[in-house]
Amino acid sequence: MLRCQPFPPSRGGGSLTETLAFDDLVQALHQQLAALPDDQKGKNTQYAIKDAALGAFAVFFTQSPSFLAYQRTMQQAKGRSNAESLFGMGDIPCDNQIRTLLDPVAPAQLFPVFAEVYDALEEAGHLSSWRVFADQLLIALDGTEYFASKEIHCAGCSQRSYANGQVTYFHQAITPVIVAPGRHEVISLEPEFSTPPDGHAKQDCEQVAAKRWMARQAGRYRSVTIWGDDLYCKQPFCELLLDHGYNFILVCKPDSHTTLYEWVAT
Ligand SMILES: [Zn+2]
């Protein structure tokens, strides 16, 4: 589905269309970065933020922490780099520059990229091969911690206390993905971040964030079955899923659903 092409795209700068190529995805990211609010645009700040965001994307896309350092060396030696040809980067920022520039940018400002990619896949008919069981699109809901520390923390941290008095501070998010049997790839959908007002226990945070995601995305996707683990398998959560028009397949462990298992056994 994805193929690499030189940047910039050879065709006109329209929206994503039939053949969703890698450069189209990068182009969608470019367009969203150009749409960042004015208060974040300074003299050359906009270009710097763009390069920083593309740099961060490149590191995650290539799964190589040293990608940018290698590209800087290549640019100095050959006057051109893969960072430029593949990702359309101008200057290649260092890790600290990326952190400084991206810290003030709210992640939600990039969420439209997820929607654009999904819509492009749907319009081009790519999602039909992902649909199974009576035309259902399977969306796996799961939470992930993307930061944890016993020392470093901020006002937005969730925290977990232990009997020995230690506290772990963490940030987590729900990262829903479209999955299909037999496929190794997933299609990422926009995440939902957990914030402390959601609750205190990890599971409370994740559940509440998942509820928020479901409410926000209700009706967005056609014929969806939500997949989730045992922590979602609670009656109020199931009722909410049905209220929002989702089908669901949830893990139901015997030790957390004793009454249900007793009922099944009788
Ligand atoms: Zn924090």
Short mmCIF file of C-alpha atoms and ligand atoms in Angstrom, two decimals:
data_model
loop_
_atom_site.label_atom_id
_atom_site.label_comp_id
_atom_site.label_asym_id
_atom_site.label_seq_id
_atom_site.Cartn_x
_atom_site.Cartn_y
_atom_site.Cartn_z
CA MET A 1 0.00 0.00 0.00
CA LEU A 2 2.81 2.36 0.81
CA ARG A 3 5.58 2.94 -1.62
CA CYS A 4 8.46 5.36 -1.52
CA GLN A 5 8.68 8.09 -4.10
CA PRO A 6 10.93 11.11 -4.33
CA PHE A 7 9.66 14.17 -2.50
CA PRO A 8 7.86 16.37 -3.46
CA PRO A 9 5.00 14.39 -5.03
CA SER A 10 5.09 14.32 -8.81
CA ARG A 11 1.43 15.14 -9.18
CA GLY A 12 -0.41 18.30 -8.17
CA GLY A 13 -0.94 19.12 -4.54
CA GLY A 14 -4.51 17.85 -4.24
CA SER A 15 -5.89 15.81 -1.43
CA LEU A 16 -5.02 12.17 -0.95
CA THR A 17 -6.52 10.09 -3.74
CA GLU A 18 -6.63 6.63 -5.22
CA THR A 19 -3.06 5.53 -4.84
CA LEU A 20 -2.06 6.39 -1.34
CA ALA A 21 1.70 6.63 -1.53
CA PHE A 22 4.23 7.42 1.13
CA ASP A 23 4.78 10.89 -0.24
CA ASP A 24 1.03 11.56 0.05
CA LEU A 25 1.23 10.80 3.75
CA VAL A 26 4.18 13.13 4.17
CA GLN A 27 2.36 15.76 2.13
CA ALA A 28 -0.65 15.49 4.46
CA LEU A 29 1.70 16.04 7.39
CA HIS A 30 3.26 19.04 5.64
CA GLN A 31 -0.15 20.61 5.05
CA GLN A 32 -1.16 20.16 8.67
CA LEU A 33 2.10 21.65 9.92
CA ALA A 34 1.52 24.65 7.68
CA ALA A 35 -1.87 25.08 9.35
CA LEU A 36 -0.48 25.48 12.87
CA PRO A 37 -1.97 28.54 14.63
CA ASP A 38 -0.46 31.92 13.92
CA ASP A 39 0.82 32.40 17.45
CA GLN A 40 3.34 29.68 16.78
CA LYS A 41 4.60 31.26 13.61
CA GLY A 42 7.55 33.50 14.03
CA LYS A 43 10.24 34.72 11.71
CA ASN A 44 11.65 31.37 10.76
CA THR A 45 9.85 29.48 13.46
CA GLN A 46 7.31 27.92 11.15
CA TYR A 47 9.99 26.31 9.03
CA ALA A 48 11.85 25.21 12.14
CA ILE A 49 8.72 23.63 13.64
CA LYS A 50 8.03 21.91 10.35
CA ASP A 51 11.51 20.44 10.19
CA ALA A 52 11.33 19.45 13.86
CA ALA A 53 8.00 17.66 13.39
CA LEU A 54 9.20 15.96 10.22
CA GLY A 55 12.38 14.99 12.05
CA ALA A 56 10.40 13.41 14.88
CA PHE A 57 8.18 11.63 12.34
CA ALA A 58 11.24 10.37 10.45
CA VAL A 59 12.80 8.89 13.58
CA PHE A 60 9.63 7.02 14.48
CA PHE A 61 8.94 6.00 10.89
CA THR A 62 12.42 4.58 10.39
CA GLN A 63 12.51 3.22 13.96
CA SER A 64 16.09 4.48 14.10
CA PRO A 65 17.09 6.88 16.91
CA SER A 66 20.28 7.74 15.01
CA PHE A 67 18.50 8.44 11.72
CA LEU A 68 18.84 12.23 11.90
CA ALA A 69 22.50 12.18 12.95
CA TYR A 70 23.26 9.91 10.00
CA GLN A 71 21.30 12.18 7.67
CA ARG A 72 23.23 15.24 8.84
CA THR A 73 26.46 13.48 7.99
CA MET A 74 25.07 12.51 4.59
CA GLN A 75 23.90 16.05 3.90
CA GLN A 76 27.33 17.44 4.75
CA ALA A 77 29.12 14.85 2.62
CA LYS A 78 26.81 14.72 -0.40
CA GLY A 79 24.83 17.96 -0.15
CA ARG A 80 21.58 15.98 -0.03
CA SER A 81 20.05 13.46 2.33
CA ASN A 82 17.20 10.98 2.56
CA ALA A 83 15.66 13.25 5.17
CA GLU A 84 15.30 15.83 2.42
CA SER A 85 14.28 13.52 -0.43
CA LEU A 86 11.93 11.27 1.56
CA PHE A 87 10.50 13.62 4.16
CA GLY A 88 10.96 17.02 2.52
CA MET A 89 13.00 18.35 5.42
CA GLY A 90 15.01 21.54 5.00
CA ASP A 91 17.46 21.76 7.84
CA ILE A 92 17.93 18.67 9.94
CA PRO A 93 17.40 19.62 13.58
CA CYS A 94 19.10 17.93 16.52
CA ASP A 95 17.13 16.10 19.20
CA ASN A 96 17.16 19.02 21.63
CA GLN A 97 15.93 21.45 18.97
CA ILE A 98 13.10 19.05 18.17
CA ARG A 99 12.06 18.83 21.82
CA THR A 100 12.22 22.60 22.35
CA LEU A 101 10.24 23.38 19.21
CA LEU A 102 7.60 20.70 19.59
CA ASP A 103 6.93 20.99 23.32
CA PRO A 104 4.47 23.91 22.90
CA VAL A 105 2.62 22.21 20.03
CA ALA A 106 -0.54 20.47 21.25
CA PRO A 107 -0.72 16.95 19.77
CA ALA A 108 -4.36 17.54 18.82
CA GLN A 109 -3.15 20.01 16.21
CA LEU A 110 -1.89 17.05 14.20
CA PHE A 111 -4.97 14.84 14.66
CA PRO A 112 -6.48 15.89 11.30
CA VAL A 113 -3.71 13.88 9.62
CA PHE A 114 -5.22 10.67 11.03
CA ALA A 115 -8.64 11.65 9.66
CA GLU A 116 -7.24 12.56 6.26
CA VAL A 117 -5.42 9.25 5.91
CA TYR A 118 -8.51 7.29 7.03
CA ASP A 119 -10.79 9.17 4.61
CA ALA A 120 -8.33 8.62 1.77
CA LEU A 121 -8.17 4.89 2.46
CA GLU A 122 -11.97 4.68 2.64
CA GLU A 123 -12.53 6.72 -0.52
CA ALA A 124 -9.99 4.67 -2.46
CA GLY A 125 -11.70 1.44 -1.39
CA HIS A 126 -8.68 0.13 0.52
CA LEU A 127 -10.70 -0.51 3.66
CA SER A 128 -13.05 -3.00 2.03
CA SER A 129 -10.38 -5.70 2.32
CA TRP A 130 -10.05 -4.89 6.03
CA ARG A 131 -13.73 -5.50 6.71
CA VAL A 132 -14.66 -8.90 8.12
CA PHE A 133 -17.61 -10.57 9.86
CA ALA A 134 -20.59 -8.89 8.19
CA ASP A 135 -18.67 -5.91 6.87
CA GLN A 136 -17.24 -4.98 10.26
CA LEU A 137 -14.19 -2.81 10.71
CA LEU A 138 -12.28 -4.00 13.77
CA ILE A 139 -10.89 -1.28 16.00
CA ALA A 140 -8.61 -2.41 18.83
CA LEU A 141 -8.68 -0.11 21.85
CA ASP A 142 -5.69 -0.23 24.13
CA GLY A 143 -3.83 2.11 26.43
CA THR A 144 -0.11 2.71 26.42
CA GLU A 145 2.19 4.64 28.73
CA TYR A 146 4.46 6.88 26.73
CA PHE A 147 6.26 8.41 29.70
CA ALA A 148 7.01 7.10 33.21
CA SER A 149 9.39 8.30 35.92
CA LYS A 150 9.81 8.12 39.68
CA GLU A 151 11.46 11.55 39.73
CA ILE A 152 10.55 13.69 36.75
CA HIS A 153 6.96 14.88 36.68
CA CYS A 154 4.71 17.75 35.66
CA ALA A 155 1.30 19.14 36.55
CA GLY A 156 -0.27 16.95 33.87
CA CYS A 157 1.13 13.67 35.16
CA SER A 158 -1.00 10.81 36.37
CA GLN A 159 0.52 9.00 39.32
CA ARG A 160 0.57 5.57 40.86
CA SER A 161 1.46 5.07 44.52
CA TYR A 162 2.98 1.94 46.00
CA ALA A 163 2.81 0.45 49.50
CA ASN A 164 6.47 1.33 50.10
CA GLY A 165 5.68 5.00 49.60
CA GLN A 166 7.16 5.24 46.13
CA VAL A 167 5.26 7.08 43.42
CA THR A 168 5.49 6.59 39.68
CA TYR A 169 4.46 9.51 37.50
CA PHE A 170 3.25 8.72 34.03
CA HIS A 171 1.45 9.84 30.92
CA GLN A 172 -0.72 7.49 28.94
CA ALA A 173 -3.00 7.49 25.94
CA ILE A 174 -5.51 5.29 24.20
CA THR A 175 -4.09 4.43 20.79
CA PRO A 176 -6.89 2.89 18.71
CA VAL A 177 -5.88 1.02 15.58
CA ILE A 178 -7.81 -0.71 12.82
CA VAL A 179 -6.78 -4.35 12.65
CA ALA A 180 -7.73 -7.30 10.46
CA PRO A 181 -7.10 -11.03 10.72
CA GLY A 182 -3.99 -12.12 8.83
CA ARG A 183 -2.62 -8.60 8.47
CA HIS A 184 0.56 -7.47 10.13
CA GLU A 185 -0.12 -3.78 9.42
CA VAL A 186 -2.52 -1.64 11.42
CA ILE A 187 -4.12 1.70 10.58
CA SER A 188 -3.67 4.20 13.38
CA LEU A 189 -6.58 6.40 14.39
CA GLU A 190 -6.32 9.56 16.43
CA PRO A 191 -5.42 8.86 20.07
CA GLU A 192 -7.06 10.07 23.26
CA PHE A 193 -4.79 11.25 26.05
CA SER A 194 -5.47 10.46 29.68
CA THR A 195 -5.30 13.36 32.07
CA PRO A 196 -5.31 13.33 35.89
CA PRO A 197 -8.90 14.58 36.31
CA ASP A 198 -9.94 11.28 34.75
CA GLY A 199 -9.19 9.46 37.97
CA HIS A 200 -6.31 8.07 39.93
CA ALA A 201 -5.96 4.38 39.23
CA LYS A 202 -4.44 3.42 35.88
CA GLN A 203 -7.49 1.47 34.83
CA ASP A 204 -9.85 4.32 35.68
CA CYS A 205 -7.80 6.69 33.53
CA GLU A 206 -7.73 4.33 30.59
CA GLN A 207 -11.42 3.55 30.78
CA VAL A 208 -12.43 7.19 31.01
CA ALA A 209 -10.14 8.13 28.12
CA ALA A 210 -11.64 5.30 26.08
CA LYS A 211 -15.15 6.54 26.87
CA ARG A 212 -14.17 10.02 25.72
CA TRP A 213 -12.70 8.62 22.50
CA MET A 214 -15.86 6.62 21.79
CA ALA A 215 -18.11 9.63 22.35
CA ARG A 216 -15.93 11.85 20.18
CA GLN A 217 -15.74 9.33 17.35
CA ALA A 218 -19.33 8.08 17.50
CA GLY A 219 -20.72 7.84 13.98
CA ARG A 220 -17.35 8.65 12.47
CA TYR A 221 -16.65 5.12 11.25
CA ARG A 222 -19.14 2.83 9.55
CA SER A 223 -19.92 -0.67 10.96
CA VAL A 224 -17.36 -0.96 13.72
CA THR A 225 -16.61 -3.72 16.20
CA ILE A 226 -14.49 -2.56 19.13
CA TRP A 227 -11.92 -4.99 20.50
CA GLY A 228 -10.68 -4.49 24.01
CA ASP A 229 -9.17 -6.28 26.98
CA ASP A 230 -10.72 -7.26 30.27
CA LEU A 231 -10.61 -3.82 31.87
CA TYR A 232 -13.21 -2.57 29.36
CA CYS A 233 -15.50 -5.55 29.96
CA LYS A 234 -17.84 -3.86 32.43
CA GLN A 235 -21.59 -3.47 31.99
CA PRO A 236 -21.67 0.38 31.93
CA PHE A 237 -18.88 0.39 29.33
CA CYS A 238 -20.68 -2.21 27.19
CA GLU A 239 -23.91 -0.21 27.39
CA LEU A 240 -22.03 2.90 26.31
CA LEU A 241 -20.56 1.02 23.36
CA LEU A 242 -24.05 0.01 22.24
CA ASP A 243 -25.39 3.56 22.81
CA HIS A 244 -22.71 4.88 20.45
CA GLY A 245 -23.54 2.27 17.83
CA TYR A 246 -20.49 0.04 18.24
CA ASN A 247 -20.44 -3.76 18.33
CA PHE A 248 -17.84 -5.20 20.65
CA ILE A 249 -15.64 -8.18 21.44
CA LEU A 250 -14.10 -7.84 24.89
CA VAL A 251 -11.85 -10.14 26.88
CA CYS A 252 -13.79 -11.53 29.83
CA LYS A 253 -11.56 -13.16 32.43
CA PRO A 254 -13.11 -15.64 34.88
CA ASP A 255 -11.56 -14.03 37.96
CA SER A 256 -13.03 -10.59 37.20
CA HIS A 257 -16.40 -11.90 35.97
CA THR A 258 -17.27 -14.58 38.50
CA THR A 259 -21.04 -14.05 38.34
CA LEU A 260 -21.08 -14.25 34.56
CA TYR A 261 -19.08 -17.47 34.56
CA GLU A 262 -21.34 -18.95 37.24
CA TRP A 263 -24.35 -18.06 35.07
CA VAL A 264 -22.77 -19.64 31.99
CA ALA A 265 -21.93 -22.78 33.96
CA THR A 266 -25.49 -23.35 35.20
ZN ZN B 1 3.89 14.87 33.36
#
